[in-house]
Backbone as JSON Lines, residues from 0, in Angstrom:
{"i":0,"aa":"M","n":[0.85,-1.18,0.0],"ca":[0.0,0.0,0.0],"c":[0.89,1.24,0.0]}
{"i":1,"aa":"V","n":[0.51,2.21,-0.79],"ca":[1.24,3.47,-0.91],"c":[0.35,4.6,-0.38]}
{"i":2,"aa":"I","n":[0.94,5.43,0.47],"ca":[0.21,6.56,1.04],"c":[0.93,7.84,0.62]}
{"i":3,"aa":"G","n":[0.17,8.76,0.05],"ca":[0.71,10.05,-0.34],"c":[-0.01,11.17,0.38]}
{"i":4,"aa":"I","n":[0.75,12.14,0.85],"ca":[0.16,13.28,1.56],"c":[0.58,14.57,0.85]}
{"i":5,"aa":"L","n":[-0.41,15.33,0.44],"ca":[-0.2,16.65,-0.15],"c":[-0.63,17.66,0.9]}
{"i":6,"aa":"T","n":[0.29,18.49,1.35],"ca":[-0.02,19.52,2.35],"c":[0.11,20.88,1.68]}
{"i":7,"aa":"V","n":[-0.93,21.69,1.81],"ca":[-0.99,22.99,1.15],"c":[-1.21,24.07,2.2]}
{"i":8,"aa":"Q","n":[-0.38,25.11,2.15],"ca":[-0.54,26.25,3.05],"c":[-1.05,27.43,2.23]}
{"i":9,"aa":"F","n":[-2.04,28.11,2.79],"ca":[-2.71,29.21,2.11],"c":[-2.57,30.5,2.9]}
{"i":10,"aa":"R","n":[-2.59,31.62,2.19],"ca":[-2.74,32.95,2.79],"c":[-4.06,33.5,2.26]}
{"i":11,"aa":"L","n":[-4.92,33.93,3.17],"ca":[-6.24,34.44,2.8],"c":[-6.23,35.96,2.91]}
{"i":12,"aa":"H","n":[-5.97,36.63,1.82],"ca":[-5.92,38.09,1.8],"c":[-7.32,38.66,2.06]}
{"i":13,"aa":"G","n":[-7.38,39.66,2.93],"ca":[-8.64,40.33,3.2],"c":[-9.59,39.57,4.1]}
{"i":14,"aa":"C","n":[-9.18,38.43,4.58],"ca":[-10.05,37.63,5.46],"c":[-10.07,38.26,6.85]}
{"i":15,"aa":"R","n":[-11.28,38.49,7.39],"ca":[-11.41,39.21,8.66],"c":[-11.81,38.34,9.85]}
{"i":16,"aa":"S","n":[-12.19,37.09,9.61],"ca":[-12.64,36.26,10.73],"c":[-12.46,34.78,10.4]}
{"i":17,"aa":"L","n":[-12.51,33.96,11.45],"ca":[-12.45,32.51,11.23],"c":[-13.67,32.02,10.46]}
{"i":18,"aa":"K","n":[-14.8,32.65,10.7],"ca":[-16.02,32.27,9.97],"c":[-15.84,32.5,8.46]}
{"i":19,"aa":"E","n":[-15.29,33.64,8.1],"ca":[-15.04,33.92,6.68],"c":[-14.02,32.94,6.11]}
{"i":20,"aa":"K","n":[-12.99,32.63,6.88],"ca":[-11.98,31.66,6.44],"c":[-12.63,30.32,6.14]}
{"i":21,"aa":"R","n":[-13.43,29.83,7.06],"ca":[-14.1,28.53,6.87],"c":[-14.99,28.56,5.62]}
{"i":22,"aa":"H","n":[-15.68,29.67,5.42],"ca":[-16.55,29.79,4.26],"c":[-15.73,29.75,2.95]}
{"i":23,"aa":"R","n":[-14.62,30.48,2.93],"ca":[-13.81,30.54,1.71],"c":[-13.14,29.22,1.37]}
{"i":24,"aa":"L","n":[-12.82,28.42,2.38],"ca":[-12.12,27.16,2.14],"c":[-13.02,25.93,2.25]}
{"i":25,"aa":"S","n":[-14.29,26.1,2.59],"ca":[-15.17,24.95,2.8],"c":[-15.35,24.1,1.55]}
{"i":26,"aa":"G","n":[-15.21,24.69,0.39],"ca":[-15.36,23.94,-0.85],"c":[-14.32,22.83,-1.01]}
{"i":27,"aa":"L","n":[-13.17,22.97,-0.35],"ca":[-12.14,21.94,-0.44],"c":[-12.66,20.61,0.09]}
{"i":28,"aa":"R","n":[-13.24,20.65,1.27],"ca":[-13.76,19.41,1.87],"c":[-14.94,18.88,1.06]}
{"i":29,"aa":"Q","n":[-15.81,19.77,0.62],"ca":[-16.98,19.35,-0.14],"c":[-16.58,18.71,-1.47]}
{"i":30,"aa":"K","n":[-15.62,19.3,-2.16],"ca":[-15.25,18.81,-3.48],"c":[-14.37,17.56,-3.41]}
{"i":31,"aa":"Y","n":[-13.33,17.6,-2.6],"ca":[-12.35,16.51,-2.61],"c":[-12.62,15.45,-1.55]}
{"i":32,"aa":"G","n":[-13.38,15.78,-0.53],"ca":[-13.69,14.8,0.51],"c":[-14.62,13.69,0.05]}
{"i":33,"aa":"R","n":[-15.33,13.91,-1.04],"ca":[-16.25,12.89,-1.57],"c":[-15.56,11.85,-2.45]}
{"i":34,"aa":"L","n":[-14.36,12.15,-2.9],"ca":[-13.66,11.22,-3.78],"c":[-13.2,10.0,-2.99]}
{"i":35,"aa":"T","n":[-13.28,8.83,-3.61],"ca":[-13.04,7.58,-2.88],"c":[-11.6,7.39,-2.45]}
{"i":36,"aa":"H","n":[-10.64,7.95,-3.14],"ca":[-9.24,7.71,-2.79],"c":[-8.61,8.88,-2.03]}
{"i":37,"aa":"F","n":[-9.42,9.79,-1.5],"ca":[-8.9,10.93,-0.75],"c":[-9.49,11.02,0.65]}
{"i":38,"aa":"A","n":[-8.65,11.47,1.56],"ca":[-9.11,11.95,2.86],"c":[-8.62,13.4,2.94]}
{"i":39,"aa":"V","n":[-9.44,14.28,3.49],"ca":[-9.15,15.71,3.5],"c":[-9.33,16.24,4.92]}
{"i":40,"aa":"C","n":[-8.39,17.07,5.38],"ca":[-8.57,17.7,6.69],"c":[-7.83,19.03,6.74]}
{"i":41,"aa":"E","n":[-8.35,19.9,7.59],"ca":[-7.64,21.14,7.9],"c":[-6.58,20.76,8.93]}
{"i":42,"aa":"S","n":[-5.32,20.82,8.55],"ca":[-4.26,20.23,9.37],"c":[-3.41,21.24,10.14]}
{"i":43,"aa":"G","n":[-3.63,22.52,9.94],"ca":[-2.85,23.52,10.66],"c":[-3.46,24.9,10.52]}
{"i":44,"aa":"S","n":[-2.96,25.82,11.31],"ca":[-3.41,27.22,11.3],"c":[-4.92,27.35,11.53]}
{"i":45,"aa":"Q","n":[-5.48,26.46,12.33],"ca":[-6.93,26.49,12.54],"c":[-7.43,27.74,13.25]}
{"i":46,"aa":"D","n":[-6.6,28.35,14.07],"ca":[-7.04,29.5,14.84],"c":[-6.54,30.84,14.28]}
{"i":47,"aa":"D","n":[-6.01,30.82,13.08],"ca":[-5.51,32.05,12.45],"c":[-6.32,32.31,11.18]}
{"i":48,"aa":"H","n":[-7.1,33.38,11.19],"ca":[-7.98,33.66,10.05],"c":[-7.23,34.1,8.79]}
{"i":49,"aa":"R","n":[-5.95,34.42,8.92],"ca":[-5.17,34.89,7.76],"c":[-4.52,33.76,6.98]}
{"i":50,"aa":"F","n":[-4.39,32.59,7.62],"ca":[-3.69,31.46,7.0],"c":[-4.49,30.18,7.16]}
{"i":51,"aa":"G","n":[-4.24,29.24,6.28],"ca":[-4.85,27.92,6.37],"c":[-3.86,26.86,5.94]}
{"i":52,"aa":"E","n":[-4.04,25.67,6.47],"ca":[-3.22,24.53,6.05],"c":[-4.14,23.33,5.94]}
{"i":53,"aa":"W","n":[-4.13,22.71,4.78],"ca":[-4.97,21.54,4.52],"c":[-4.1,20.4,4.04]}
{"i":54,"aa":"S","n":[-4.45,19.19,4.44],"ca":[-3.75,18.0,3.97],"c":[-4.73,17.11,3.23]}
{"i":55,"aa":"F","n":[-4.24,16.54,2.15],"ca":[-5.01,15.63,1.31],"c":[-4.22,14.32,1.27]}
{"i":56,"aa":"V","n":[-4.85,13.24,1.69],"ca":[-4.19,11.94,1.74],"c":[-4.79,11.06,0.66]}
{"i":57,"aa":"A","n":[-3.92,10.48,-0.16],"ca":[-4.34,9.54,-1.2],"c":[-3.71,8.19,-0.91]}
{"i":58,"aa":"V","n":[-4.48,7.14,-1.1],"ca":[-4.01,5.78,-0.85],"c":[-4.22,4.95,-2.1]}
{"i":59,"aa":"G","n":[-3.24,4.12,-2.43],"ca":[-3.36,3.25,-3.58],"c":[-2.35,2.12,-3.51]}
{"i":60,"aa":"S","n":[-2.41,1.25,-4.47],"ca":[-1.49,0.11,-4.49],"c":[-0.24,0.38,-5.33]}
{"i":61,"aa":"D","n":[-0.21,1.53,-6.01],"ca":[0.88,1.84,-6.93],"c":[1.37,3.26,-6.69]}
{"i":62,"aa":"A","n":[2.68,3.43,-6.5],"ca":[3.25,4.75,-6.23],"c":[3.01,5.71,-7.39]}
{"i":63,"aa":"G","n":[3.06,5.2,-8.61],"ca":[2.82,6.05,-9.78],"c":[1.43,6.62,-9.79]}
{"i":64,"aa":"F","n":[0.44,5.78,-9.43],"ca":[-0.95,6.24,-9.36],"c":[-1.11,7.34,-8.32]}
{"i":65,"aa":"V","n":[-0.58,7.1,-7.13],"ca":[-0.72,8.08,-6.04],"c":[-0.03,9.39,-6.42]}
{"i":66,"aa":"T","n":[1.13,9.31,-7.03],"ca":[1.84,10.51,-7.47],"c":[1.04,11.29,-8.5]}
{"i":67,"aa":"R","n":[0.47,10.59,-9.48],"ca":[-0.34,11.25,-10.52],"c":[-1.58,11.91,-9.93]}
{"i":68,"aa":"V","n":[-2.24,11.21,-9.0],"ca":[-3.45,11.75,-8.37],"c":[-3.13,13.03,-7.6]}
{"i":69,"aa":"L","n":[-2.05,13.02,-6.83],"ca":[-1.69,14.21,-6.05],"c":[-1.22,15.35,-6.95]}
{"i":70,"aa":"S","n":[-0.53,15.03,-8.02],"ca":[-0.1,16.06,-8.97],"c":[-1.31,16.72,-9.63]}
{"i":71,"aa":"S","n":[-2.28,15.92,-10.0],"ca":[-3.51,16.45,-10.6],"c":[-4.26,17.33,-9.6]}
{"i":72,"aa":"L","n":[-4.32,16.88,-8.36],"ca":[-4.98,17.66,-7.31],"c":[-4.27,19.0,-7.11]}
{"i":73,"aa":"E","n":[-2.96,18.97,-7.1],"ca":[-2.19,20.21,-6.94],"c":[-2.54,21.21,-8.03]}
{"i":74,"aa":"S","n":[-2.62,20.76,-9.26],"ca":[-2.98,21.64,-10.38],"c":[-4.38,22.21,-10.22]}
{"i":75,"aa":"E","n":[-5.32,21.37,-9.79],"ca":[-6.7,21.83,-9.59],"c":[-6.77,22.87,-8.48]}
{"i":76,"aa":"L","n":[-6.05,22.63,-7.39],"ca":[-6.09,23.56,-6.26],"c":[-5.6,24.95,-6.67]}
{"i":77,"aa":"E","n":[-4.58,24.99,-7.51],"ca":[-4.04,26.28,-7.94],"c":[-5.09,27.09,-8.7]}
{"i":78,"aa":"Q","n":[-6.06,26.43,-9.3],"ca":[-7.12,27.11,-10.05],"c":[-8.37,27.38,-9.2]}
{"i":79,"aa":"D","n":[-8.68,26.48,-8.26],"ca":[-9.97,26.48,-7.56],"c":[-10.04,27.29,-6.28]}
{"i":80,"aa":"V","n":[-8.92,27.51,-5.63],"ca":[-8.95,28.01,-4.26],"c":[-9.03,29.54,-4.21]}
{"i":81,"aa":"D","n":[-9.84,30.06,-3.28],"ca":[-9.98,31.5,-3.08],"c":[-8.96,31.97,-2.05]}
{"i":82,"aa":"A","n":[-7.68,31.72,-2.35],"ca":[-6.59,32.09,-1.46],"c":[-5.28,31.97,-2.23]}
{"i":83,"aa":"E","n":[-4.24,32.57,-1.68],"ca":[-2.91,32.45,-2.28],"c":[-2.24,31.2,-1.7]}
{"i":84,"aa":"I","n":[-1.74,30.35,-2.56],"ca":[-1.0,29.18,-2.09],"c":[0.43,29.63,-1.83]}
{"i":85,"aa":"I","n":[0.89,29.45,-0.57],"ca":[2.23,29.92,-0.22],"c":[3.22,28.76,-0.08]}
{"i":86,"aa":"D","n":[2.73,27.53,0.08],"ca":[3.64,26.38,0.15],"c":[2.86,25.11,-0.15]}
{"i":87,"aa":"I","n":[3.52,24.21,-0.86],"ca":[2.96,22.89,-1.15],"c":[4.05,21.87,-0.91]}
{"i":88,"aa":"S","n":[3.72,20.81,-0.17],"ca":[4.68,19.72,0.01],"c":[3.98,18.4,-0.26]}
{"i":89,"aa":"V","n":[4.74,17.46,-0.81],"ca":[4.22,16.13,-1.12],"c":[5.14,15.11,-0.48]}
{"i":90,"aa":"D","n":[4.54,14.13,0.2],"ca":[5.29,13.04,0.81],"c":[4.65,11.73,0.37]}
{"i":91,"aa":"I","n":[5.43,10.87,-0.26],"ca":[4.95,9.57,-0.71],"c":[5.65,8.5,0.14]}
{"i":92,"aa":"D","n":[4.88,7.65,0.79],"ca":[5.42,6.59,1.64],"c":[4.95,5.25,1.09]}
{"i":93,"aa":"D","n":[5.88,4.48,0.55],"ca":[5.49,3.18,0.01],"c":[6.12,2.03,0.72]}
């Protein structure tokens, strides 16, 4: 089994509250949390309305598959998110 973790850190320009932050980033869980090979969670900066950190975990039997899935997700996030992406890290454990 291969486990891949994509961790994304965001800066939310103009965000004034945690409620607004949750609203702006809630689509991540709704969109990607429904996919069968992903688990999604807010993994850091939960109490800071200016920043967010989300982790996306993909599991599969093939490292190439997991790498492709996370790469595709990274490209989608760069287009879909209402925030500036300030850091992205990928860790593949096979």
